[in-house]
Amino acid sequence: MKTYTMNNGLTIPALGFGTYLSKDGDEVYNAVRKALEVGYRHIDTAAFYGNEESIGRAIKDSGIAREELYITTKLWNDAHGYEEAKAAFALSLEKLQLDYLDLYLIHWPNPAGIRDRWQAANADAWRAMEELVAEGKIRSIGVSNFMVHHMDELLKTATIVPAVNQIRLAPGVYQEEIVAYCREKNIVIEAWSPLGRGELFTHPTMLALAEKYGKTVAQVALAWSWAQGFLPLPKSVTDSRIVENLDFEDIALSEEDIAAITAITGVTGAYNPDEVNF
Ligand code: NAD
């Protein structure tokens, strides 16, 4: 598996396995077991997904050595704060049955419940996360859904620059300003909903390019993500698709086709994190 090197010198597998809406219990357990069996080594979950326990079991039962795996989870919107972040992290680690976590992200920059004080709340949560790095409990820390102004605010007090920003990116969803910002700071850009949550599968441009390269729409979307230097997190609970979403390394998109995919319209864009109602 190809890797990216983060701004802290550590590496991260360049493809992750998404688990949002993969139901706790057999569904997510079987999906993660399958993913690990066929070669994924990077699993993306979140406290909010409610499936950390089943994922922890799948990781343990896989028998794969801990150091070969890369596990990410996220701090939910009810735990922005110093003590809260420490407690939320401890619970996630326990559910995942791990001794340390590879990557811990602040899930949203500006939750509805703390909209009047998100700056201080993020700074406090980040300080807790920095301490957990110093204690060896977390290898890397990052953020998710952060726009430029959220980043600038965090960097006023941070001693560790986020290693990762996980944002919505797919053909037709290209958040230019924050992408440029992260590239400039060598922050790895993870792409959530890299398959456009299903919307790309009937898009004429994607269908034509899938035909041209003799691949599926999902594979072309993932090849585009890599061509941009993004780290896509495709999600599936279907065995054949889990395998399919690993098999795109051989696609060499032309510059022209990359531009055509970037310019796609008609796909749902990213939410504004300052306006979401959660
Ligand atoms: P996605 O773009 O990965 O699309 C998943 C959908 O596409 C599923 O419904 C699946 O049935 C379908 N699919 C998957 N592979 C396919 C294939 N080969 N052919 C046809 N259909 C296929 O969407 P997602 O799950 O929203 O995003 C991926 C991951 O990103 C999540 O699981 C989660 O880990 C992460 N995520 C993070 C955030 C965040 O706020 N940080 C938000 C959403 C998702």
mmCIF file of C-alpha atoms and ligand atoms in Angstrom:
data_model
loop_
_atom_site.group_PDB
_atom_site.id
_atom_site.type_symbol
_atom_site.label_atom_id
_atom_site.label_comp_id
_atom_site.label_asym_id
_atom_site.label_seq_id
_atom_site.Cartn_x
_atom_site.Cartn_y
_atom_site.Cartn_z
ATOM 1 C CA MET A 1 0.000 0.000 0.000
ATOM 2 C CA LYS A 2 1.273 3.420 -1.013
ATOM 3 C CA THR A 3 1.809 5.842 1.887
ATOM 4 C CA TYR A 4 1.936 9.604 2.379
ATOM 5 C CA THR A 5 4.427 11.252 4.742
ATOM 6 C CA MET A 6 2.834 13.709 7.150
ATOM 7 C CA ASN A 7 4.293 16.954 8.499
ATOM 8 C CA ASN A 8 5.380 15.095 11.673
ATOM 9 C CA GLY A 9 7.536 12.686 9.649
ATOM 10 C CA LEU A 10 5.219 9.689 10.173
ATOM 11 C CA THR A 11 3.614 7.811 7.284
ATOM 12 C CA ILE A 12 -0.049 7.043 6.676
ATOM 13 C CA PRO A 13 -1.520 4.492 4.215
ATOM 14 C CA ALA A 14 -2.806 6.501 1.230
ATOM 15 C CA LEU A 15 -6.190 4.758 1.213
ATOM 16 C CA GLY A 16 -8.487 4.299 4.206
ATOM 17 C CA PHE A 17 -11.590 2.182 4.734
ATOM 18 C CA GLY A 18 -14.693 4.240 5.557
ATOM 19 C CA THR A 19 -17.218 3.011 8.132
ATOM 20 C CA TYR A 20 -19.827 5.773 8.471
ATOM 21 C CA LEU A 21 -23.346 4.258 8.496
ATOM 22 C CA SER A 22 -21.864 0.763 8.627
ATOM 23 C CA LYS A 23 -24.087 -0.658 11.343
ATOM 24 C CA ASP A 24 -22.636 -1.674 14.659
ATOM 25 C CA GLY A 25 -22.597 -5.456 15.077
ATOM 26 C CA ASP A 26 -22.238 -7.964 12.251
ATOM 27 C CA GLU A 27 -22.436 -5.445 9.410
ATOM 28 C CA VAL A 28 -19.403 -3.338 10.314
ATOM 29 C CA TYR A 29 -17.576 -6.316 11.868
ATOM 30 C CA ASN A 30 -17.807 -8.345 8.652
ATOM 31 C CA ALA A 31 -16.941 -5.346 6.452
ATOM 32 C CA VAL A 32 -13.785 -4.555 8.435
ATOM 33 C CA ARG A 33 -12.769 -8.231 8.562
ATOM 34 C CA LYS A 34 -13.170 -8.405 4.772
ATOM 35 C CA ALA A 35 -11.289 -5.146 4.230
ATOM 36 C CA LEU A 36 -8.365 -6.324 6.352
ATOM 37 C CA GLU A 37 -8.383 -9.708 4.655
ATOM 38 C CA VAL A 38 -8.099 -8.205 1.164
ATOM 39 C CA GLY A 39 -5.382 -5.674 2.031
ATOM 40 C CA TYR A 40 -6.755 -2.461 3.578
ATOM 41 C CA ARG A 41 -4.644 -1.449 6.565
ATOM 42 C CA HIS A 42 -6.178 1.908 7.425
ATOM 43 C CA ILE A 43 -9.613 2.066 9.078
ATOM 44 C CA ASP A 44 -11.549 5.311 9.569
ATOM 45 C CA THR A 45 -14.187 5.482 12.286
ATOM 46 C CA ALA A 46 -15.546 8.052 14.772
ATOM 47 C CA ALA A 47 -17.166 8.061 18.200
ATOM 48 C CA PHE A 48 -20.238 9.447 16.434
ATOM 49 C CA TYR A 49 -20.552 6.375 14.167
ATOM 50 C CA GLY A 50 -21.346 4.208 17.191
ATOM 51 C CA ASN A 51 -19.418 1.258 15.776
ATOM 52 C CA GLU A 52 -16.017 1.447 17.496
ATOM 53 C CA GLU A 53 -16.657 -1.662 19.601
ATOM 54 C CA SER A 54 -17.409 -3.915 16.645
ATOM 55 C CA ILE A 55 -14.448 -2.459 14.746
ATOM 56 C CA GLY A 56 -12.226 -3.146 17.745
ATOM 57 C CA ARG A 57 -13.376 -6.755 17.733
ATOM 58 C CA ALA A 58 -12.761 -7.091 13.987
ATOM 59 C CA ILE A 59 -9.245 -5.673 14.368
ATOM 60 C CA LYS A 60 -8.459 -8.062 17.215
ATOM 61 C CA ASP A 61 -9.909 -11.113 15.456
ATOM 62 C CA SER A 62 -7.990 -10.313 12.248
ATOM 63 C CA GLY A 63 -4.784 -11.357 14.003
ATOM 64 C CA ILE A 64 -2.854 -8.691 12.087
ATOM 65 C CA ALA A 65 0.029 -7.162 14.039
ATOM 66 C CA ARG A 66 -0.893 -3.815 15.582
ATOM 67 C CA GLU A 67 2.028 -1.966 13.973
ATOM 68 C CA GLU A 68 0.778 -2.960 10.506
ATOM 69 C CA LEU A 69 -2.553 -1.269 11.100
ATOM 70 C CA TYR A 70 -3.507 2.386 10.959
ATOM 71 C CA ILE A 71 -6.582 3.301 13.022
ATOM 72 C CA THR A 72 -8.318 6.679 13.069
ATOM 73 C CA THR A 73 -11.175 7.830 15.251
ATOM 74 C CA LYS A 74 -12.664 11.248 15.980
ATOM 75 C CA LEU A 75 -13.713 13.479 18.859
ATOM 76 C CA TRP A 76 -17.437 14.185 18.650
ATOM 77 C CA ASN A 77 -19.217 17.511 19.063
ATOM 78 C CA ASP A 78 -20.221 16.883 22.678
ATOM 79 C CA ALA A 79 -16.612 16.708 23.896
ATOM 80 C CA HIS A 80 -14.838 19.895 22.813
ATOM 81 C CA GLY A 81 -12.912 20.860 25.913
ATOM 82 C CA TYR A 82 -9.846 19.696 27.848
ATOM 83 C CA GLU A 83 -11.341 17.189 30.307
ATOM 84 C CA GLU A 84 -14.052 16.185 27.867
ATOM 85 C CA ALA A 85 -11.555 15.363 25.122
ATOM 86 C CA LYS A 86 -9.421 13.266 27.465
ATOM 87 C CA ALA A 87 -12.469 11.300 28.637
ATOM 88 C CA ALA A 88 -13.845 10.850 25.089
ATOM 89 C CA PHE A 89 -10.471 9.645 23.839
ATOM 90 C CA ALA A 90 -10.131 7.123 26.687
ATOM 91 C CA LEU A 91 -13.566 5.725 25.888
ATOM 92 C CA SER A 92 -12.817 5.398 22.165
ATOM 93 C CA LEU A 93 -9.516 3.661 22.878
ATOM 94 C CA GLU A 94 -11.250 1.245 25.246
ATOM 95 C CA LYS A 95 -13.993 0.456 22.731
ATOM 96 C CA LEU A 96 -11.420 -0.117 20.005
ATOM 97 C CA GLN A 97 -9.432 -2.364 22.419
ATOM 98 C CA LEU A 98 -6.226 -0.525 21.539
ATOM 99 C CA ASP A 99 -3.215 0.654 23.563
ATOM 100 C CA TYR A 100 -2.614 3.625 21.292
ATOM 101 C CA LEU A 101 -4.321 5.311 18.371
ATOM 102 C CA ASP A 102 -2.643 6.239 15.097
ATOM 103 C CA LEU A 103 -4.725 9.316 14.350
ATOM 104 C CA TYR A 104 -7.266 11.293 16.391
ATOM 105 C CA LEU A 105 -9.265 14.058 14.712
ATOM 106 C CA ILE A 106 -11.533 16.846 15.927
ATOM 107 C CA HIS A 107 -14.607 15.829 13.917
ATOM 108 C CA TRP A 108 -16.193 19.291 13.425
ATOM 109 C CA PRO A 109 -14.723 22.747 14.021
ATOM 110 C CA ASN A 110 -17.845 24.562 15.102
ATOM 111 C CA PRO A 111 -20.590 22.381 16.623
ATOM 112 C CA ALA A 112 -24.001 24.023 17.031
ATOM 113 C CA GLY A 113 -23.909 23.665 20.842
ATOM 114 C CA ILE A 114 -20.745 25.749 21.244
ATOM 115 C CA ARG A 115 -21.068 28.206 18.383
ATOM 116 C CA ASP A 116 -20.418 31.125 20.707
ATOM 117 C CA ARG A 117 -17.141 29.687 22.035
ATOM 118 C CA TRP A 118 -15.770 27.223 19.499
ATOM 119 C CA GLN A 119 -12.369 28.910 19.385
ATOM 120 C CA ALA A 120 -11.578 28.301 23.072
ATOM 121 C CA ALA A 121 -13.256 24.884 23.040
ATOM 122 C CA ASN A 122 -11.118 23.708 20.127
ATOM 123 C CA ALA A 123 -7.964 25.129 21.730
ATOM 124 C CA ASP A 124 -8.711 23.222 24.955
ATOM 125 C CA ALA A 125 -9.479 19.967 23.140
ATOM 126 C CA TRP A 126 -6.314 20.353 21.084
ATOM 127 C CA ARG A 127 -4.197 20.894 24.208
ATOM 128 C CA ALA A 128 -5.564 17.614 25.598
ATOM 129 C CA MET A 129 -4.768 15.879 22.318
ATOM 130 C CA GLU A 130 -1.227 17.286 22.307
ATOM 131 C CA GLU A 131 -0.711 15.873 25.798
ATOM 132 C CA LEU A 132 -1.956 12.474 24.645
ATOM 133 C CA VAL A 133 0.640 12.593 21.858
ATOM 134 C CA ALA A 134 3.362 13.396 24.404
ATOM 135 C CA GLU A 135 2.161 10.456 26.533
ATOM 136 C CA GLY A 136 2.429 8.101 23.554
ATOM 137 C CA LYS A 137 -1.323 7.389 23.476
ATOM 138 C CA ILE A 138 -1.799 8.968 20.038
ATOM 139 C CA ARG A 139 0.732 9.031 17.212
ATOM 140 C CA SER A 140 -0.753 11.879 15.143
ATOM 141 C CA ILE A 141 -3.498 14.431 15.635
ATOM 142 C CA GLY A 142 -5.550 16.272 13.075
ATOM 143 C CA VAL A 143 -8.861 17.864 12.275
ATOM 144 C CA SER A 144 -11.879 17.318 10.071
ATOM 145 C CA ASN A 145 -14.171 19.722 8.227
ATOM 146 C CA PHE A 146 -11.914 22.648 9.157
ATOM 147 C CA MET A 147 -11.972 25.651 6.829
ATOM 148 C CA VAL A 148 -9.172 28.214 6.627
ATOM 149 C CA HIS A 149 -10.492 30.417 9.450
ATOM 150 C CA HIS A 150 -10.847 27.418 11.786
ATOM 151 C CA MET A 151 -7.269 26.392 11.022
ATOM 152 C CA ASP A 152 -5.886 29.893 11.566
ATOM 153 C CA GLU A 153 -7.680 30.106 14.896
ATOM 154 C CA LEU A 154 -6.360 26.725 16.084
ATOM 155 C CA LEU A 155 -2.808 27.598 15.065
ATOM 156 C CA LYS A 156 -2.839 30.634 17.358
ATOM 157 C CA THR A 157 -2.454 28.312 20.378
ATOM 158 C CA ALA A 158 -1.416 24.943 18.912
ATOM 159 C CA THR A 159 2.095 23.647 19.440
ATOM 160 C CA ILE A 160 1.464 20.774 17.012
ATOM 161 C CA VAL A 161 0.296 21.630 13.488
ATOM 162 C CA PRO A 162 -2.520 19.243 12.449
ATOM 163 C CA ALA A 163 -1.099 16.325 10.445
ATOM 164 C CA VAL A 164 -4.382 15.778 8.584
ATOM 165 C CA ASN A 165 -7.566 17.594 7.611
ATOM 166 C CA GLN A 166 -10.401 15.251 6.601
ATOM 167 C CA ILE A 167 -12.911 17.068 4.389
ATOM 168 C CA ARG A 168 -15.569 16.293 1.814
ATOM 169 C CA LEU A 169 -13.851 15.920 -1.549
ATOM 170 C CA ALA A 170 -14.932 14.020 -4.640
ATOM 171 C CA PRO A 171 -15.278 14.634 -8.341
ATOM 172 C CA GLY A 172 -17.471 17.742 -8.422
ATOM 173 C CA VAL A 173 -16.684 18.650 -4.790
ATOM 174 C CA TYR A 174 -13.413 20.547 -4.729
ATOM 175 C CA GLN A 175 -12.847 22.877 -1.797
ATOM 176 C CA GLU A 176 -10.138 24.918 -3.445
ATOM 177 C CA GLU A 177 -9.259 27.370 -0.678
ATOM 178 C CA ILE A 178 -8.747 24.866 2.133
ATOM 179 C CA VAL A 179 -7.062 22.390 -0.219
ATOM 180 C CA ALA A 180 -4.475 25.040 -1.195
ATOM 181 C CA TYR A 181 -3.984 25.969 2.471
ATOM 182 C CA CYS A 182 -3.349 22.361 3.537
ATOM 183 C CA ARG A 183 -0.974 21.749 0.654
ATOM 184 C CA GLU A 184 1.013 24.808 1.613
ATOM 185 C CA LYS A 185 1.345 23.554 5.224
ATOM 186 C CA ASN A 186 1.998 19.958 4.187
ATOM 187 C CA ILE A 187 -1.200 18.820 5.931
ATOM 188 C CA VAL A 188 -2.435 15.524 4.457
ATOM 189 C CA ILE A 189 -5.869 15.995 2.913
ATOM 190 C CA GLU A 190 -8.227 13.094 3.502
ATOM 191 C CA ALA A 191 -11.256 12.861 1.221
ATOM 192 C CA TRP A 192 -14.532 11.840 2.830
ATOM 193 C CA SER A 193 -17.386 10.650 0.611
ATOM 194 C CA PRO A 194 -14.816 10.155 -2.179
ATOM 195 C CA LEU A 195 -17.451 8.302 -4.218
ATOM 196 C CA GLY A 196 -19.881 11.193 -3.925
ATOM 197 C CA ARG A 197 -22.199 9.065 -1.765
ATOM 198 C CA GLY A 198 -23.605 7.380 -4.832
ATOM 199 C CA GLU A 199 -24.257 10.513 -6.868
ATOM 200 C CA LEU A 200 -21.353 9.891 -9.260
ATOM 201 C CA PHE A 201 -22.473 6.504 -10.454
ATOM 202 C CA THR A 202 -24.906 7.939 -13.005
ATOM 203 C CA HIS A 203 -22.897 11.015 -13.960
ATOM 204 C CA PRO A 204 -22.256 11.039 -17.747
ATOM 205 C CA THR A 205 -18.637 12.282 -17.470
ATOM 206 C CA MET A 206 -17.793 9.578 -14.950
ATOM 207 C CA LEU A 207 -19.557 6.890 -16.968
ATOM 208 C CA ALA A 208 -17.677 7.899 -20.129
ATOM 209 C CA LEU A 209 -14.308 7.861 -18.359
ATOM 210 C CA ALA A 210 -15.027 4.524 -16.693
ATOM 211 C CA GLU A 211 -15.691 3.116 -20.158
ATOM 212 C CA LYS A 212 -12.541 4.742 -21.578
ATOM 213 C CA TYR A 213 -10.230 3.307 -18.897
ATOM 214 C CA GLY A 214 -12.026 -0.038 -18.690
ATOM 215 C CA LYS A 215 -12.686 0.495 -14.965
ATOM 216 C CA THR A 216 -15.689 1.318 -12.778
ATOM 217 C CA VAL A 217 -16.872 4.804 -11.807
ATOM 218 C CA ALA A 218 -15.761 4.154 -8.211
ATOM 219 C CA GLN A 219 -12.259 3.229 -9.368
ATOM 220 C CA VAL A 220 -11.979 6.314 -11.595
ATOM 221 C CA ALA A 221 -13.129 8.539 -8.711
ATOM 222 C CA LEU A 222 -10.472 7.019 -6.436
ATOM 223 C CA ALA A 223 -7.771 7.398 -9.125
ATOM 224 C CA TRP A 224 -8.744 11.087 -9.416
ATOM 225 C CA SER A 225 -8.415 11.445 -5.642
ATOM 226 C CA TRP A 226 -4.865 10.065 -5.749
ATOM 227 C CA ALA A 227 -4.029 12.225 -8.777
ATOM 228 C CA GLN A 228 -4.868 15.226 -6.558
ATOM 229 C CA GLY A 229 -2.696 13.898 -3.722
ATOM 230 C CA PHE A 230 -5.777 13.235 -1.548
ATOM 231 C CA LEU A 231 -6.275 10.279 0.783
ATOM 232 C CA PRO A 232 -9.682 8.771 -0.062
ATOM 233 C CA LEU A 233 -11.804 6.843 2.461
ATOM 234 C CA PRO A 234 -14.268 4.776 0.399
ATOM 235 C CA LYS A 235 -16.956 3.007 2.411
ATOM 236 C CA SER A 236 -18.734 -0.224 1.585
ATOM 237 C CA VAL A 237 -20.190 -3.225 3.387
ATOM 238 C CA THR A 238 -20.405 -5.318 0.203
ATOM 239 C CA ASP A 239 -17.528 -7.764 -0.309
ATOM 240 C CA SER A 240 -17.210 -7.278 -4.080
ATOM 241 C CA ARG A 241 -17.133 -3.472 -3.736
ATOM 242 C CA ILE A 242 -14.628 -3.616 -0.891
ATOM 243 C CA VAL A 243 -12.328 -5.494 -3.288
ATOM 244 C CA GLU A 244 -13.186 -3.222 -6.248
ATOM 245 C CA ASN A 245 -12.308 -0.070 -4.291
ATOM 246 C CA LEU A 246 -8.740 -1.329 -3.769
ATOM 247 C CA ASP A 247 -8.094 -1.976 -7.420
ATOM 248 C CA PHE A 248 -7.413 1.390 -9.072
ATOM 249 C CA GLU A 249 -3.659 1.813 -8.715
ATOM 250 C CA ASP A 250 -3.065 1.004 -12.384
ATOM 251 C CA ILE A 251 -5.297 3.813 -13.704
ATOM 252 C CA ALA A 252 -3.169 6.605 -15.194
ATOM 253 C CA LEU A 253 -5.634 9.444 -15.827
ATOM 254 C CA SER A 254 -4.538 11.978 -18.445
ATOM 255 C CA GLU A 255 -4.215 15.645 -17.396
ATOM 256 C CA GLU A 256 -7.202 16.400 -19.578
ATOM 257 C CA ASP A 257 -9.364 13.775 -17.885
ATOM 258 C CA ILE A 258 -8.273 14.896 -14.404
ATOM 259 C CA ALA A 259 -9.386 18.424 -15.313
ATOM 260 C CA ALA A 260 -12.687 17.149 -16.733
ATOM 261 C CA ILE A 261 -13.394 15.239 -13.495
ATOM 262 C CA THR A 262 -12.459 18.234 -11.313
ATOM 263 C CA ALA A 263 -14.875 20.389 -13.327
ATOM 264 C CA ILE A 264 -17.887 18.091 -12.884
ATOM 265 C CA THR A 265 -21.020 19.848 -11.639
ATOM 266 C CA GLY A 266 -24.342 18.675 -10.248
ATOM 267 C CA VAL A 267 -22.959 16.807 -7.220
ATOM 268 C CA THR A 268 -23.948 17.823 -3.672
ATOM 269 C CA GLY A 269 -21.262 20.087 -2.215
ATOM 270 C CA ALA A 270 -19.728 20.247 1.246
ATOM 271 C CA TYR A 271 -21.737 21.542 4.212
ATOM 272 C CA ASN A 272 -20.798 24.847 5.744
ATOM 273 C CA PRO A 273 -19.451 23.789 9.170
ATOM 274 C CA ASP A 274 -20.423 27.155 10.656
ATOM 275 C CA GLU A 275 -24.066 26.527 9.790
ATOM 276 C CA VAL A 276 -24.754 22.813 10.351
ATOM 277 C CA ASN A 277 -27.375 22.139 13.015
ATOM 278 C CA PHE A 278 -25.335 19.535 14.943
HETATM 279 P P1 NAD B 1 -18.666 7.209 -0.061
HETATM 280 O O1 NAD B 1 -18.412 8.290 -1.036
HETATM 281 O O2 NAD B 1 -17.548 6.332 0.352
HETATM 282 O O3 NAD B 1 -19.854 6.351 -0.675
HETATM 283 C C1 NAD B 1 -20.319 5.254 -0.016
HETATM 284 C C2 NAD B 1 -21.550 4.740 -0.773
HETATM 285 O O4 NAD B 1 -21.169 4.282 -2.071
HETATM 286 C C3 NAD B 1 -22.123 3.573 -0.030
HETATM 287 O O5 NAD B 1 -23.508 3.784 0.044
HETATM 288 C C4 NAD B 1 -21.820 2.365 -0.870
HETATM 289 O O6 NAD B 1 -22.927 1.523 -0.920
HETATM 290 C C5 NAD B 1 -21.538 2.921 -2.236
HETATM 291 N N1 NAD B 1 -20.394 2.220 -2.862
HETATM 292 C C6 NAD B 1 -19.183 1.983 -2.294
HETATM 293 N N2 NAD B 1 -18.361 1.379 -3.187
HETATM 294 C C7 NAD B 1 -19.067 1.239 -4.326
HETATM 295 C C8 NAD B 1 -18.776 0.679 -5.583
HETATM 296 N N3 NAD B 1 -17.570 0.184 -5.853
HETATM 297 N N4 NAD B 1 -19.742 0.679 -6.534
HETATM 298 C C9 NAD B 1 -20.958 1.200 -6.273
HETATM 299 N N5 NAD B 1 -21.305 1.737 -5.099
HETATM 300 C C10 NAD B 1 -20.369 1.758 -4.127
HETATM 301 O O7 NAD B 1 -19.397 7.897 1.193
HETATM 302 P P2 NAD B 1 -19.263 7.988 2.768
HETATM 303 O O8 NAD B 1 -19.458 6.700 3.450
HETATM 304 O O9 NAD B 1 -20.134 9.121 3.125
HETATM 305 O O10 NAD B 1 -17.753 8.481 2.993
HETATM 306 C C11 NAD B 1 -16.685 7.595 3.148
HETATM 307 C C12 NAD B 1 -16.094 7.644 4.532
HETATM 308 O O11 NAD B 1 -15.615 8.947 4.849
HETATM 309 C C13 NAD B 1 -17.102 7.367 5.647
HETATM 310 O O12 NAD B 1 -17.472 6.029 5.725
HETATM 311 C C14 NAD B 1 -16.366 7.885 6.840
HETATM 312 O O13 NAD B 1 -15.359 6.988 7.271
HETATM 313 C C15 NAD B 1 -15.766 9.171 6.244
HETATM 314 N N6 NAD B 1 -16.662 10.348 6.485
HETATM 315 C C16 NAD B 1 -16.213 11.335 7.277
HETATM 316 C C17 NAD B 1 -16.987 12.451 7.521
HETATM 317 C C18 NAD B 1 -16.462 13.537 8.387
HETATM 318 O O14 NAD B 1 -17.218 14.454 8.741
HETATM 319 N N7 NAD B 1 -15.202 13.502 8.753
HETATM 320 C C19 NAD B 1 -18.267 12.560 6.968
HETATM 321 C C20 NAD B 1 -18.723 11.535 6.155
HETATM 322 C C21 NAD B 1 -17.908 10.452 5.900
#
